[in-house]
Amino acid sequence: MDLLEYQAKELFREIGIPVLPGQRIDRPQDLKGLKIPYPVVLKSQVRAGGRGRVGGIKFVANTIDAVAAAHSIFHLPITGEYPEVLLAEAKYNTDRELYLAVVLDREARRPVLLGSRQGGTSTESAMEDMQQVVVDREFSPFYARRLTLKMGCSGPLIQSVSEIVEKMYYLFVEKDLDLVEINPLGISPTGEVMALDGKVTANDRALSRHRDLARLIYSSCRTPENGTSSRSLPTGGASVREATPKEDRDTSPPWEDLNLIPLDGNIGILCNGAGLTMATLDLVCEAGGKPANFLNLGGESRSEATPEQIAARVEKGLALVCQDKTVKAVLVNLLGGIGTCDLVAEAIANYLKRISRQNTTATSTIRLPKLTVRLMGTQFDRAKQILDEVEVSLVENLDRAVEQVVSAARKG
């Protein structure tokens, strides 16, 4: 999953990689409140490369030109994708431009440091001049310095570029990333270094371990209610990182690895599978809903689980999603693989009955958000009977389920 440039730069800023003062622009009129002095550069925030060549990056000198340029960029598709936000940045005077990257070599199963003296848009020149250093032992500054020397850096630039490479590597490891790239790394006439553009590819399988990273990615999910179209959330896809033995065969207790990812809306989402979870978030946003949290039960990796473990996992997942007091409605969207529909329905019914019993005996009641359940798999009719008994709506069509949960959240 590729982050947008402004999201990648937030990570750079956190770890100490120098970036220019920047401001996210959600609509052209935001430029009237720009906090960065002119001249500035406006950049289309799409994941495709070659933005500058097709007009997705423009330099402007005043507010009138900036608003006009923003209108143009917002209406410019790049490889079929329209930007939902722009990045406004200060202009930087460069003397040289370098290319740097840290990537996981799938065949070698090692991180590799990459560097070229030819950065920027001269991709062919950068590839011809590309230097690499394989990190085959515990990382130390030696590896970064070795790459810098192979790139032909000299004088104080050896230290300053090496420090950037070290920070890129630590970010790569800390966040379980597949790629960290800076292109170009600008070198000013006085020798200062600046990450002028950046690319970060997150590992889909690792997002549950990095809530801050997931929150950064999905916090930009906007809805028609705030006057903009919703961003198309990535739906997973192949990862270049090899699965670890733990990922291949998870032997942890039924719910120990469940990770609730909090957001800032009012709809809870419980799914199984990263792709289904992302697609469900996307559909809820497009329908005008605001996810409050989401939880991936990860059913595709638990085919060996017993029915009791699956039921326990569903119940615990539902409890986690519902415990957030801001949640007004919950969408449970589970596909066959995690268990039969009636097994899942019984787990949901058991959870509701348990809460009902607690409410009759406790001094304070536990509030339950409105549930919408969408299941696909065997024993659907039996599941419907089970959920009818606890007055929960079971929907087979996903679009209808999304519409229903968004409506329930609005009613509160």
Coordinates of C-alpha atoms in Angstrom, one line a residue:
M1 CA 0.0 0.0 0.0
D2 CA 1.6 3.2 -1.2
L3 CA 1.2 6.3 1.0
L4 CA 0.7 9.7 -0.6
E5 CA 3.6 12.1 -0.6
Y6 CA 2.3 14.3 2.2
Q7 CA 1.8 11.2 4.4
A8 CA 5.3 9.9 3.7
K9 CA 6.7 13.3 4.7
E10 CA 4.9 13.2 8.0
L11 CA 6.8 10.0 8.7
F12 CA 10.0 11.6 7.5
R13 CA 9.4 14.6 9.8
E14 CA 8.8 12.3 12.8
I15 CA 12.1 10.5 12.4
G16 CA 14.1 13.6 11.7
I17 CA 14.6 13.5 7.9
P18 CA 14.5 17.2 6.8
V19 CA 11.4 18.2 4.7
L20 CA 10.1 21.5 3.6
P21 CA 7.3 23.4 5.4
G22 CA 4.2 22.1 3.8
Q23 CA 0.4 22.4 4.1
R24 CA -2.3 20.0 2.9
I25 CA -4.9 21.6 0.6
D26 CA -8.3 20.0 0.5
R27 CA -9.9 22.6 -1.8
P28 CA -8.7 25.6 -3.8
Q29 CA -10.1 28.1 -1.4
D30 CA -7.8 26.7 1.4
L31 CA -5.0 28.6 -0.4
K32 CA -6.4 31.9 0.9
G33 CA -5.3 30.8 4.3
L34 CA -1.9 29.5 3.2
K35 CA 0.7 29.8 6.0
I36 CA 3.7 29.3 3.7
P37 CA 5.2 32.4 2.1
Y38 CA 5.2 32.5 -1.7
P39 CA 6.6 31.3 -4.1
V40 CA 5.3 27.8 -3.4
V41 CA 4.9 24.6 -5.3
L42 CA 1.5 22.8 -5.6
K43 CA 1.7 19.0 -6.0
S44 CA -1.1 16.6 -7.0
Q45 CA -1.4 13.9 -4.3
V46 CA -1.8 10.8 -6.4
R47 CA 0.2 7.6 -6.2
A48 CA 1.3 7.7 -9.9
G49 CA 4.7 8.9 -10.9
G50 CA 5.5 11.5 -13.6
R51 CA 3.2 14.1 -12.0
G52 CA 5.4 17.0 -13.1
R53 CA 5.5 15.9 -16.8
V54 CA 1.7 16.0 -17.1
G55 CA 1.0 19.2 -15.2
G56 CA 0.4 17.8 -11.7
I57 CA 3.1 20.0 -10.1
K58 CA 3.0 23.8 -10.6
F59 CA 5.0 26.7 -9.1
V60 CA 3.0 29.7 -8.2
A61 CA 4.0 33.2 -6.9
N62 CA 0.7 34.6 -5.4
T63 CA -2.7 33.6 -4.2
I64 CA -4.6 34.3 -7.4
D65 CA -2.2 32.1 -9.4
A66 CA -2.3 29.4 -6.7
V67 CA -6.1 29.1 -6.7
A68 CA -6.2 28.9 -10.5
A69 CA -3.5 26.3 -10.5
A70 CA -5.2 24.3 -7.7
H71 CA -8.4 24.2 -9.8
S72 CA -6.4 22.9 -12.7
I73 CA -4.6 20.2 -10.7
F74 CA -7.8 19.0 -8.9
H75 CA -9.4 18.4 -12.3
L76 CA -6.3 16.7 -13.8
P77 CA -6.5 12.9 -13.8
I78 CA -3.1 11.2 -13.7
T79 CA -3.2 7.6 -14.9
G80 CA -6.9 7.7 -14.2
E81 CA -6.7 9.0 -10.6
Y82 CA -8.0 12.4 -9.6
P83 CA -6.3 14.0 -6.5
E84 CA -8.4 14.5 -3.4
V85 CA -5.8 16.7 -1.8
L86 CA -2.8 18.8 -2.9
L87 CA 0.4 19.5 -1.1
A88 CA 1.6 23.1 -0.9
E89 CA 5.3 23.4 -0.2
A90 CA 7.9 26.1 0.0
K91 CA 10.3 26.4 -3.0
Y92 CA 13.8 25.0 -2.5
N93 CA 16.9 26.0 -4.4
T94 CA 18.9 22.9 -5.3
D95 CA 22.4 22.5 -6.7
R96 CA 22.3 18.7 -7.1
E97 CA 19.7 16.0 -6.7
L98 CA 20.3 12.4 -5.5
Y99 CA 18.2 9.2 -5.3
L100 CA 18.0 7.1 -2.2
A101 CA 15.9 4.1 -1.2
V102 CA 15.7 1.2 1.2
V103 CA 13.8 -1.8 -0.2
L104 CA 13.3 -5.4 0.8
D105 CA 15.0 -7.7 -1.7
R106 CA 12.5 -10.6 -1.9
E107 CA 15.0 -13.1 -3.3
A108 CA 17.8 -12.3 -0.9
R109 CA 15.3 -11.7 2.0
R110 CA 17.5 -8.8 3.1
P111 CA 17.0 -5.0 3.1
V112 CA 19.0 -3.3 0.4
L113 CA 20.2 0.3 0.4
L114 CA 20.0 2.0 -3.0
G115 CA 21.6 5.3 -4.1
S116 CA 22.3 7.2 -7.3
R117 CA 24.0 10.5 -8.0
Q118 CA 21.3 11.1 -10.7
G119 CA 18.0 11.9 -8.8
G120 CA 14.9 13.6 -9.9
T121 CA 13.1 12.9 -13.1
S122 CA 16.1 11.4 -14.9
T123 CA 15.0 7.9 -14.2
E124 CA 17.2 6.2 -16.8
S125 CA 20.3 8.0 -15.7
A126 CA 19.5 7.1 -12.1
M127 CA 19.2 3.4 -12.9
E128 CA 22.4 3.4 -14.9
D129 CA 24.3 5.0 -11.9
M130 CA 22.5 3.0 -9.2
Q131 CA 24.6 1.7 -6.3
Q132 CA 23.5 -0.9 -3.8
V133 CA 24.5 -2.2 -0.4
V134 CA 22.9 -5.4 1.0
V135 CA 22.3 -5.2 4.8
D136 CA 23.4 -8.8 5.5
R137 CA 24.1 -8.4 9.2
E138 CA 22.9 -6.3 12.1
F139 CA 22.6 -2.7 10.7
S140 CA 25.2 -0.1 11.6
P141 CA 26.1 3.3 10.2
F142 CA 28.8 1.5 8.3
Y143 CA 26.3 0.3 5.7
A144 CA 25.0 3.9 5.1
R145 CA 28.5 5.3 4.8
R146 CA 29.5 2.6 2.4
L147 CA 26.6 3.4 0.1
T148 CA 27.4 7.1 0.3
L149 CA 31.0 6.5 -0.7
K150 CA 29.9 4.2 -3.6
M151 CA 27.7 7.0 -4.8
G152 CA 30.7 9.3 -5.1
C153 CA 29.9 11.7 -2.3
S154 CA 32.8 13.6 -0.8
G155 CA 33.5 16.0 2.0
P156 CA 30.7 16.9 4.5
L157 CA 28.2 15.4 2.1
I158 CA 29.3 11.9 3.2
Q159 CA 28.1 12.5 6.7
S160 CA 24.9 14.3 5.9
V161 CA 23.7 11.8 3.2
S162 CA 24.7 8.9 5.5
E163 CA 22.6 10.2 8.3
I164 CA 19.6 10.4 5.9
V165 CA 20.2 6.8 4.8
E166 CA 20.4 5.7 8.5
K167 CA 17.1 7.3 9.3
M168 CA 15.4 5.8 6.2
Y169 CA 16.6 2.4 7.4
Y170 CA 15.3 2.9 10.9
L171 CA 11.9 4.0 9.5
F172 CA 11.9 1.0 7.2
V173 CA 12.4 -1.4 10.1
E174 CA 10.3 0.4 12.8
K175 CA 7.2 0.4 10.6
D176 CA 7.7 -2.9 8.8
L177 CA 7.7 -1.2 5.5
D178 CA 8.4 -2.6 2.0
L179 CA 9.9 0.6 0.6
V180 CA 11.2 4.0 1.7
E181 CA 12.3 6.2 -1.2
I182 CA 13.6 9.8 -1.4
N183 CA 13.7 11.1 -5.0
P184 CA 15.1 13.6 -5.2
L185 CA 17.2 14.4 -2.2
G186 CA 18.0 18.0 -2.9
I187 CA 21.4 19.4 -2.1
S188 CA 21.5 23.2 -1.7
P189 CA 24.5 25.3 -2.9
T190 CA 25.5 25.5 0.8
G191 CA 25.4 21.7 1.1
E192 CA 22.2 21.3 3.1
V193 CA 20.1 18.2 2.3
M194 CA 16.3 18.1 1.9
A195 CA 13.8 15.3 1.0
L196 CA 12.0 17.0 -1.8
D197 CA 9.8 14.0 -2.7
G198 CA 9.2 10.7 -0.9
K199 CA 7.5 7.4 -1.4
V200 CA 6.6 4.9 1.4
T201 CA 5.1 1.5 0.8
A202 CA 3.5 0.0 3.8
N203 CA 3.2 -3.8 4.3
D204 CA -0.5 -4.7 4.4
R205 CA 0.1 -7.6 6.7
A206 CA 1.9 -5.4 9.2
L207 CA -0.7 -2.6 9.5
S208 CA -2.4 -4.3 12.5
R209 CA 0.9 -3.9 14.4
H210 CA 1.2 -0.2 13.6
R211 CA -1.9 1.6 14.5
D212 CA -0.3 5.0 14.1
L213 CA 0.5 4.1 10.5
A214 CA -3.0 2.8 9.8
R215 CA -4.5 5.9 11.3
L216 CA -2.3 8.1 9.1
I217 CA -3.4 6.3 6.0
Y218 CA -7.1 6.2 6.8
S219 CA -7.5 9.5 8.5
S220 CA -7.8 11.2 5.1
C221 CA -10.9 9.1 4.3
R222 CA -13.4 11.9 3.6
T223 CA -17.1 11.7 2.8
P224 CA -19.6 13.6 0.7
E225 CA -20.9 15.2 3.9
N226 CA -17.8 17.4 4.1
G227 CA -18.1 18.5 0.5
T228 CA -15.6 16.3 -1.2
S229 CA -15.6 12.9 -2.7
S230 CA -14.3 10.0 -0.7
R231 CA -10.8 8.8 -1.4
S232 CA -10.5 5.3 -2.9
L233 CA -9.0 3.3 -0.1
P234 CA -6.4 0.7 -1.3
T235 CA -7.7 -2.9 -1.2
G236 CA -4.6 -4.6 -0.3
G237 CA -2.9 -6.6 -3.0
A238 CA 0.3 -8.6 -3.2
S239 CA 3.0 -7.7 -0.8
V240 CA 6.7 -8.0 -1.7
R241 CA 7.5 -9.0 1.8
E242 CA 7.8 -12.7 2.5
A243 CA 5.4 -14.1 5.0
T244 CA 7.0 -15.0 8.3
P245 CA 6.5 -18.3 9.9
K246 CA 4.2 -16.6 12.5
E247 CA 2.1 -15.1 9.7
D248 CA 1.8 -18.5 7.9
R249 CA 0.8 -20.4 11.0
D250 CA -0.6 -18.4 13.9
T251 CA -0.8 -20.5 17.0
S252 CA -1.8 -17.6 19.4
P253 CA -5.0 -17.9 21.5
P254 CA -8.2 -17.2 19.6
W255 CA -8.3 -13.4 20.2
E256 CA -4.9 -12.4 21.4
D257 CA -3.8 -10.8 18.1
L258 CA -7.0 -8.9 17.5
N259 CA -6.2 -5.2 16.9
L260 CA -8.8 -2.5 16.9
I261 CA -7.8 0.4 14.7
P262 CA -9.5 3.6 16.0
L263 CA -10.6 6.4 13.6
D264 CA -12.8 9.4 14.2
G265 CA -16.3 8.6 13.0
N266 CA -19.3 6.7 14.4
I267 CA -19.5 3.4 12.5
G268 CA -17.7 0.3 13.7
I269 CA -16.6 -2.2 11.1
L270 CA -15.8 -5.9 11.7
C271 CA -14.5 -8.0 8.8
N272 CA -12.3 -10.9 7.9
G273 CA -9.4 -10.4 5.6
A274 CA -7.4 -7.2 4.8
G275 CA -8.9 -6.8 1.3
L276 CA -12.5 -7.1 2.5
T277 CA -11.8 -4.7 5.4
M278 CA -10.4 -2.0 3.2
A279 CA -13.1 -2.4 0.6
T280 CA -15.8 -2.1 3.3
L281 CA -14.2 1.0 4.7
D282 CA -14.1 2.4 1.2
L283 CA -17.8 1.7 0.5
V284 CA -18.9 3.1 3.9
C285 CA -17.0 6.3 3.1
E286 CA -18.4 6.6 -0.4
A287 CA -21.9 6.2 1.1
G288 CA -21.4 9.1 3.4
G289 CA -20.6 7.2 6.5
K290 CA -17.7 7.8 8.9
P291 CA -15.8 4.8 10.3
A292 CA -15.2 5.0 14.0
N293 CA -12.9 2.0 14.0
F294 CA -12.3 -1.3 12.2
L295 CA -11.1 -4.7 13.1
N296 CA -9.9 -7.5 10.8
L297 CA -10.6 -11.0 12.2
G298 CA -8.0 -12.3 9.8
G299 CA -10.1 -15.4 9.0
E300 CA -8.1 -16.3 5.9
S301 CA -5.1 -17.2 8.1
R302 CA -7.1 -19.3 10.6
S303 CA -8.5 -22.1 8.5
E304 CA -7.1 -24.6 11.1
A305 CA -9.1 -23.0 13.9
T306 CA -11.8 -25.0 15.7
P307 CA -15.4 -23.8 15.6
E308 CA -15.2 -22.9 19.2
Q309 CA -12.1 -20.7 18.5
I310 CA -13.8 -19.1 15.6
A311 CA -16.9 -18.3 17.6
A312 CA -14.8 -16.9 20.4
R313 CA -12.9 -14.8 18.0
V314 CA -16.1 -13.3 16.5
E315 CA -17.5 -12.6 19.9
K316 CA -14.4 -10.9 21.1
G317 CA -14.0 -8.9 17.9
L318 CA -17.6 -7.7 18.2
A319 CA -17.1 -6.7 21.8
L320 CA -14.0 -4.7 20.9
V321 CA -15.7 -2.8 18.1
C322 CA -18.8 -2.1 20.2
Q323 CA -16.9 -0.9 23.3
D324 CA -16.2 2.5 21.7
K325 CA -18.8 4.9 23.0
T326 CA -18.7 6.9 19.8
V327 CA -19.9 4.0 17.8
K328 CA -23.6 4.5 16.8
A329 CA -23.9 1.5 14.4
V330 CA -21.8 -1.5 13.5
L331 CA -21.4 -3.3 10.2
V332 CA -20.3 -7.0 10.5
N333 CA -19.2 -8.1 7.0
L334 CA -17.8 -11.6 7.0
L335 CA -17.2 -14.0 4.1
G336 CA -17.1 -17.8 4.1
G337 CA -13.8 -19.1 5.3
I338 CA -13.9 -18.0 8.8
G339 CA -16.8 -20.4 9.5
T340 CA -20.3 -21.2 8.4
C341 CA -22.9 -18.5 8.5
D342 CA -24.8 -20.1 11.3
L343 CA -21.6 -20.5 13.4
V344 CA -21.0 -16.7 13.1
A345 CA -24.6 -15.9 13.7
E346 CA -24.6 -18.0 16.9
A347 CA -21.5 -16.1 18.1
I348 CA -23.2 -12.8 17.5
A349 CA -26.4 -13.9 19.2
N350 CA -24.5 -15.2 22.2
Y351 CA -22.7 -11.9 22.5
L352 CA -26.0 -10.0 22.4
K353 CA -27.7 -12.3 24.9
R354 CA -24.7 -12.0 27.3
I355 CA -25.0 -8.2 27.2
S356 CA -28.7 -8.5 27.7
R357 CA -28.3 -10.7 30.8
Q358 CA -25.7 -8.3 32.2
N359 CA -28.0 -5.3 31.7
T360 CA -30.8 -7.0 33.7
T361 CA -28.5 -7.7 36.7
A362 CA -26.1 -4.7 36.7
T363 CA -26.9 -1.3 38.1
S364 CA -25.8 0.4 34.9
T365 CA -26.7 -0.8 31.4
I366 CA -24.3 -1.4 28.5
R367 CA -25.4 0.5 25.4
L368 CA -25.4 -1.6 22.2
P369 CA -25.0 0.1 18.8
K370 CA -27.4 -0.9 16.0
L371 CA -26.0 -4.0 14.3
T372 CA -26.1 -4.7 10.5
V373 CA -24.8 -8.1 9.6
R374 CA -23.8 -9.2 6.1
L375 CA -22.6 -12.8 5.7
M376 CA -21.7 -14.9 2.7
G377 CA -21.2 -18.7 2.9
T378 CA -23.0 -21.8 3.7
Q379 CA -26.0 -22.1 6.2
F380 CA -27.2 -18.6 5.3
D381 CA -30.9 -19.4 6.0
R382 CA -30.1 -21.0 9.3
A383 CA -28.1 -17.9 10.2
K384 CA -31.0 -15.6 9.3
Q385 CA -33.2 -17.6 11.7
I386 CA -30.7 -17.2 14.5
L387 CA -30.3 -13.5 14.0
D388 CA -34.0 -12.9 13.6
E389 CA -34.5 -14.3 17.1
V390 CA -32.3 -11.5 18.5
E391 CA -33.7 -8.9 16.2
V392 CA -30.6 -8.3 14.1
S393 CA -30.8 -7.6 10.4
L394 CA -29.0 -10.1 8.2
V395 CA -28.3 -8.7 4.7
E396 CA -26.8 -10.7 1.8
N397 CA -26.2 -7.7 -0.5
L398 CA -23.2 -5.6 0.6
D399 CA -24.4 -2.3 -0.9
R400 CA -27.7 -2.6 1.0
A401 CA -25.8 -3.4 4.2
V402 CA -23.7 -0.3 3.8
E403 CA -26.7 1.8 3.1
Q404 CA -28.4 0.4 6.2
V405 CA -25.5 1.0 8.6
V406 CA -24.9 4.5 7.4
S407 CA -28.6 5.3 7.9
A408 CA -28.6 3.8 11.4
A409 CA -25.5 5.8 12.4
R410 CA -27.2 9.1 11.2
K411 CA -30.2 8.3 13.3
G412 CA -28.0 7.6 16.3

